[in-house]
Amino acid sequence: AQSVTQPDIHITVSEGASLELRCNYSYGATPYLFWYVQSPGQGLQLLLKYFSGDTLVQGIKGFEAEFKRSQSSFNLRKPSVHWSDAAEYFCAVGGQSGATNKLIFGTGTLLAVQP
Amino acid sequence: GAVVSQHPSWVICKSGTSVKIECRSLDFQATTMFWYRQFPKQSLMLMATSNEGSKATYEQGVEKDKFLINHASLTLSTLTVTSAHPEDSSFYICSARRPDREVEQYFGPGTRLTVT
């Protein structure tokens, strides 16, 4: 079955510290992987995506993620967190085309940033 | 860019009434639009997939007679919650897909529905 697991429901980091949000997926075909960020009461903003090629992808706001096929993971990282990064982060997996084109979302990780 | 808007951003309605939510792709034509529901502190749950000019495909467990979806044009999809009840209160988010980018979805800002 297709699924996305975000093991950490809630993470708190200090401003300026590094961040890693975990994401593991289960998908029968070649996955397309996404990280989205959601501020309270807002829609989703795409941070970055992986389709193919270089397994380390750069996104907006200084975020990056690394696709590791052997570990079925797509963890999100940022070297230095800013207070404005406090939000909910969702990992998602999608298929290549047709009926499998739906996105499957993880349960999200809520990031809090301490001053 | 690929901008998706939703209207209204929030709505309060009385139990038993119907409410319509609009989803528009502002700068592209969307062959497919999706409707999601999000409960507080939870993830997005896909309700239905809407293709222009055809009937929506609903996910298992979603009542198609209660959540009416119409995708009348390449830039507009509507979700009508019929005979709303307090348990229908939720955050509804739409997304749209461009024909030249068949995997990416562009999300609207969401609509907060409260049924009293």
Short mmCIF file of C-alpha atoms in Angstrom, two decimals:
data_model
loop_
_atom_site.label_atom_id
_atom_site.label_comp_id
_atom_site.label_asym_id
_atom_site.label_seq_id
_atom_site.Cartn_x
_atom_site.Cartn_y
_atom_site.Cartn_z
CA ALA A 1 0.00 0.00 0.00
CA GLN A 2 1.12 3.52 -0.70
CA SER A 3 1.86 5.56 2.37
CA VAL A 4 3.96 8.34 3.81
CA THR A 5 5.22 8.36 7.37
CA GLN A 6 6.43 11.39 9.24
CA PRO A 7 7.56 9.95 12.58
CA ASP A 8 7.87 13.25 14.39
CA ILE A 9 4.57 14.92 15.20
CA HIS A 10 6.11 17.90 16.92
CA ILE A 11 9.69 19.24 16.89
CA THR A 12 11.12 22.22 18.74
CA VAL A 13 14.45 23.74 17.75
CA SER A 14 16.28 26.86 18.77
CA GLU A 15 16.64 29.67 16.30
CA GLY A 16 19.90 29.27 14.41
CA ALA A 17 20.08 25.53 15.03
CA SER A 18 19.98 22.97 12.27
CA LEU A 19 16.84 21.08 11.38
CA GLU A 20 16.01 17.70 9.95
CA LEU A 21 12.45 16.51 9.41
CA ARG A 22 12.04 12.86 8.61
CA CYS A 23 9.90 11.34 5.90
CA ASN A 24 9.62 7.70 4.87
CA TYR A 25 7.46 6.44 2.07
CA SER A 26 6.08 3.23 0.69
CA TYR A 27 5.34 3.32 -3.01
CA GLY A 28 5.20 0.61 -5.62
CA ALA A 29 6.58 2.59 -8.54
CA THR A 30 9.13 5.34 -8.99
CA PRO A 31 7.96 8.04 -6.60
CA TYR A 32 7.73 11.74 -7.06
CA LEU A 33 8.37 13.35 -3.68
CA PHE A 34 7.39 16.71 -2.28
CA TRP A 35 7.72 18.80 0.83
CA TYR A 36 5.08 21.41 1.56
CA VAL A 37 4.83 23.99 4.34
CA GLN A 38 1.60 25.26 5.83
CA SER A 39 1.23 28.27 8.08
CA PRO A 40 -1.81 28.39 10.38
CA GLY A 41 -5.03 28.88 8.45
CA GLN A 42 -3.24 28.90 5.13
CA GLY A 43 -2.91 26.64 2.13
CA LEU A 44 0.18 24.67 1.23
CA GLN A 45 3.33 26.12 -0.25
CA LEU A 46 5.71 23.89 -2.15
CA LEU A 47 9.21 23.91 -0.65
CA LEU A 48 10.86 21.45 -3.01
CA LYS A 49 10.31 18.37 -5.11
CA TYR A 50 12.18 15.36 -6.39
CA PHE A 51 11.38 13.74 -9.70
CA SER A 52 14.67 12.26 -10.88
CA GLY A 53 18.37 12.99 -11.20
CA ASP A 54 20.44 14.46 -8.40
CA THR A 55 19.18 13.01 -5.15
CA LEU A 56 19.94 16.19 -3.21
CA VAL A 57 17.41 18.83 -4.12
CA GLN A 58 17.40 22.46 -3.18
CA GLY A 59 14.24 24.33 -2.41
CA ILE A 60 13.04 27.73 -1.37
CA LYS A 61 13.80 29.42 1.94
CA GLY A 62 17.12 27.61 2.31
CA PHE A 63 15.62 24.11 2.58
CA GLU A 64 17.04 21.00 0.98
CA ALA A 65 16.07 17.35 0.94
CA GLU A 66 17.85 14.15 0.06
CA PHE A 67 16.22 11.20 -1.64
CA LYS A 68 17.59 7.88 -0.42
CA ARG A 69 16.01 5.04 -2.34
CA SER A 70 17.62 2.33 -0.22
CA GLN A 71 16.05 3.80 2.90
CA SER A 72 12.79 4.93 1.24
CA SER A 73 13.40 8.32 2.79
CA PHE A 74 13.18 11.94 1.75
CA ASN A 75 14.28 13.96 4.77
CA LEU A 76 14.07 17.74 4.81
CA ARG A 77 16.96 19.78 6.17
CA LYS A 78 17.89 23.34 6.89
CA PRO A 79 21.27 24.37 8.31
CA SER A 80 20.02 27.34 10.33
CA VAL A 81 16.41 27.76 11.34
CA HIS A 82 14.72 31.15 11.47
CA TRP A 83 11.76 32.01 13.69
CA SER A 84 9.64 32.45 10.57
CA ASP A 85 10.12 28.76 9.77
CA ALA A 86 7.68 27.80 12.53
CA ALA A 87 4.86 26.04 10.68
CA GLU A 88 3.53 22.61 9.78
CA TYR A 89 5.51 20.59 7.25
CA PHE A 90 4.03 17.89 5.07
CA CYS A 91 5.82 15.28 3.03
CA ALA A 92 3.93 13.87 0.05
CA VAL A 93 4.45 11.21 -2.59
CA GLY A 94 2.86 11.00 -6.02
CA GLY A 95 2.94 8.82 -9.09
CA GLN A 96 4.09 9.53 -12.59
CA SER A 97 0.85 9.75 -14.48
CA GLY A 98 -2.75 8.78 -14.90
CA ALA A 99 -4.73 7.32 -12.06
CA THR A 100 -1.69 7.20 -9.84
CA ASN A 101 -1.29 10.93 -10.01
CA LYS A 102 -2.84 11.55 -6.62
CA LEU A 103 -0.70 12.91 -3.85
CA ILE A 104 -0.49 10.98 -0.61
CA PHE A 105 0.37 13.12 2.38
CA GLY A 106 2.07 12.29 5.62
CA THR A 107 0.51 13.35 8.88
CA GLY A 108 2.72 16.39 9.17
CA THR A 109 5.38 17.66 11.55
CA LEU A 110 4.71 20.80 13.54
CA LEU A 111 7.85 22.85 13.94
CA ALA A 112 8.23 25.27 16.82
CA VAL A 113 11.23 27.63 16.96
CA GLN A 114 12.56 28.87 20.28
CA PRO A 115 14.25 32.26 20.46
CA GLY B 1 3.56 31.31 -11.61
CA ALA B 2 0.61 29.07 -10.89
CA VAL B 3 -1.86 30.78 -8.63
CA VAL B 4 -4.96 29.16 -7.23
CA SER B 5 -7.60 31.10 -5.36
CA GLN B 6 -10.51 30.03 -3.23
CA HIS B 7 -13.63 31.90 -2.31
CA PRO B 8 -14.75 32.46 0.32
CA SER B 9 -11.80 32.21 2.68
CA TRP B 10 -14.17 31.52 5.53
CA VAL B 11 -17.88 30.94 5.83
CA ILE B 12 -20.35 30.33 8.62
CA CYS B 13 -23.64 28.67 7.80
CA LYS B 14 -26.56 27.23 9.68
CA SER B 15 -27.17 23.52 9.94
CA GLY B 16 -29.30 22.26 7.07
CA THR B 17 -28.25 24.88 4.57
CA SER B 18 -25.91 24.46 1.61
CA VAL B 19 -22.70 26.32 0.96
CA LYS B 20 -20.63 26.62 -2.20
CA ILE B 21 -16.87 27.01 -2.30
CA GLU B 22 -15.12 28.13 -5.47
CA CYS B 23 -11.65 27.18 -6.62
CA ARG B 24 -10.08 29.09 -9.47
CA SER B 25 -6.80 28.77 -11.31
CA LEU B 26 -5.89 32.37 -12.06
CA ASP B 27 -3.05 32.16 -14.54
CA PHE B 28 -3.31 28.72 -16.06
CA GLN B 29 -5.86 26.24 -17.30
CA ALA B 30 -6.33 23.36 -14.92
CA THR B 31 -7.26 20.05 -16.47
CA THR B 32 -7.61 18.50 -13.06
CA MET B 33 -8.55 19.93 -9.70
CA PHE B 34 -8.55 18.23 -6.35
CA TRP B 35 -10.55 18.84 -3.20
CA TYR B 36 -9.11 18.08 0.20
CA ARG B 37 -10.44 18.26 3.70
CA GLN B 38 -8.25 18.97 6.69
CA PHE B 39 -9.27 18.52 10.31
CA PRO B 40 -7.49 20.49 13.02
CA LYS B 41 -3.92 19.34 13.54
CA GLN B 42 -4.32 16.61 10.94
CA SER B 43 -3.16 15.95 7.43
CA LEU B 44 -4.98 16.55 4.20
CA MET B 45 -7.55 13.99 3.17
CA LEU B 46 -8.32 13.79 -0.52
CA MET B 47 -12.06 13.98 -1.09
CA ALA B 48 -12.35 13.93 -4.84
CA THR B 49 -10.62 14.49 -8.15
CA SER B 50 -12.36 16.75 -10.61
CA ASN B 51 -11.73 16.79 -14.36
CA GLU B 52 -13.14 19.51 -16.56
CA GLY B 53 -16.31 18.44 -18.31
CA SER B 54 -16.68 15.11 -16.55
CA LYS B 55 -17.97 13.76 -13.29
CA ALA B 56 -15.77 13.94 -10.26
CA THR B 57 -14.13 10.83 -8.88
CA TYR B 58 -14.75 10.53 -5.17
CA GLU B 59 -12.54 8.79 -2.66
CA GLN B 60 -13.88 5.90 -0.68
CA GLY B 61 -16.08 7.04 2.17
CA VAL B 62 -16.86 10.47 0.74
CA GLU B 63 -20.56 11.02 0.10
CA LYS B 64 -20.92 12.33 -3.43
CA ASP B 65 -24.50 13.47 -2.83
CA LYS B 66 -23.38 15.54 0.10
CA PHE B 67 -20.25 17.02 -1.44
CA LEU B 68 -21.21 18.08 -4.94
CA ILE B 69 -18.32 18.94 -7.21
CA ASN B 70 -18.66 20.74 -10.51
CA HIS B 71 -15.74 21.46 -12.82
CA ALA B 72 -17.52 23.58 -15.39
CA SER B 73 -14.50 25.22 -16.99
CA LEU B 74 -10.74 24.88 -17.18
CA THR B 75 -10.32 27.52 -14.50
CA LEU B 76 -13.16 26.87 -12.09
CA SER B 77 -14.25 24.03 -9.86
CA THR B 78 -16.87 24.31 -7.15
CA LEU B 79 -17.57 22.25 -4.06
CA THR B 80 -21.07 22.47 -2.62
CA VAL B 81 -21.67 21.09 0.82
CA THR B 82 -25.34 20.23 0.88
CA SER B 83 -27.49 20.08 3.99
CA ALA B 84 -24.50 20.97 6.10
CA HIS B 85 -24.13 19.67 9.63
CA PRO B 86 -21.73 20.70 12.38
CA GLU B 87 -19.54 17.67 11.64
CA ASP B 88 -18.93 19.12 8.17
CA SER B 89 -17.07 22.00 9.80
CA SER B 90 -13.53 21.80 8.52
CA PHE B 91 -10.83 23.43 6.43
CA TYR B 92 -11.35 22.70 2.74
CA ILE B 93 -8.42 23.10 0.37
CA CYS B 94 -8.42 22.80 -3.38
CA SER B 95 -5.50 22.24 -5.70
CA ALA B 96 -5.07 22.36 -9.44
CA ARG B 97 -2.81 20.66 -11.89
CA ARG B 98 -1.42 22.10 -15.08
CA PRO B 99 -1.56 19.96 -18.22
CA ASP B 100 2.16 20.51 -18.82
CA ARG B 101 3.13 19.47 -15.28
CA GLU B 102 1.20 16.37 -14.60
CA VAL B 103 2.44 15.60 -11.13
CA GLU B 104 2.65 18.92 -9.37
CA GLN B 105 -0.37 20.37 -7.65
CA TYR B 106 -0.82 24.05 -6.85
CA PHE B 107 -2.82 24.69 -3.73
CA GLY B 108 -5.36 27.32 -2.89
CA PRO B 109 -5.34 29.15 0.44
CA GLY B 110 -8.20 27.10 1.85
CA THR B 111 -11.73 27.80 3.06
CA ARG B 112 -12.71 27.53 6.71
CA LEU B 113 -16.29 26.24 6.99
CA THR B 114 -18.13 26.47 10.29
CA VAL B 115 -21.60 25.00 10.55
CA THR B 116 -23.64 26.17 13.53
#
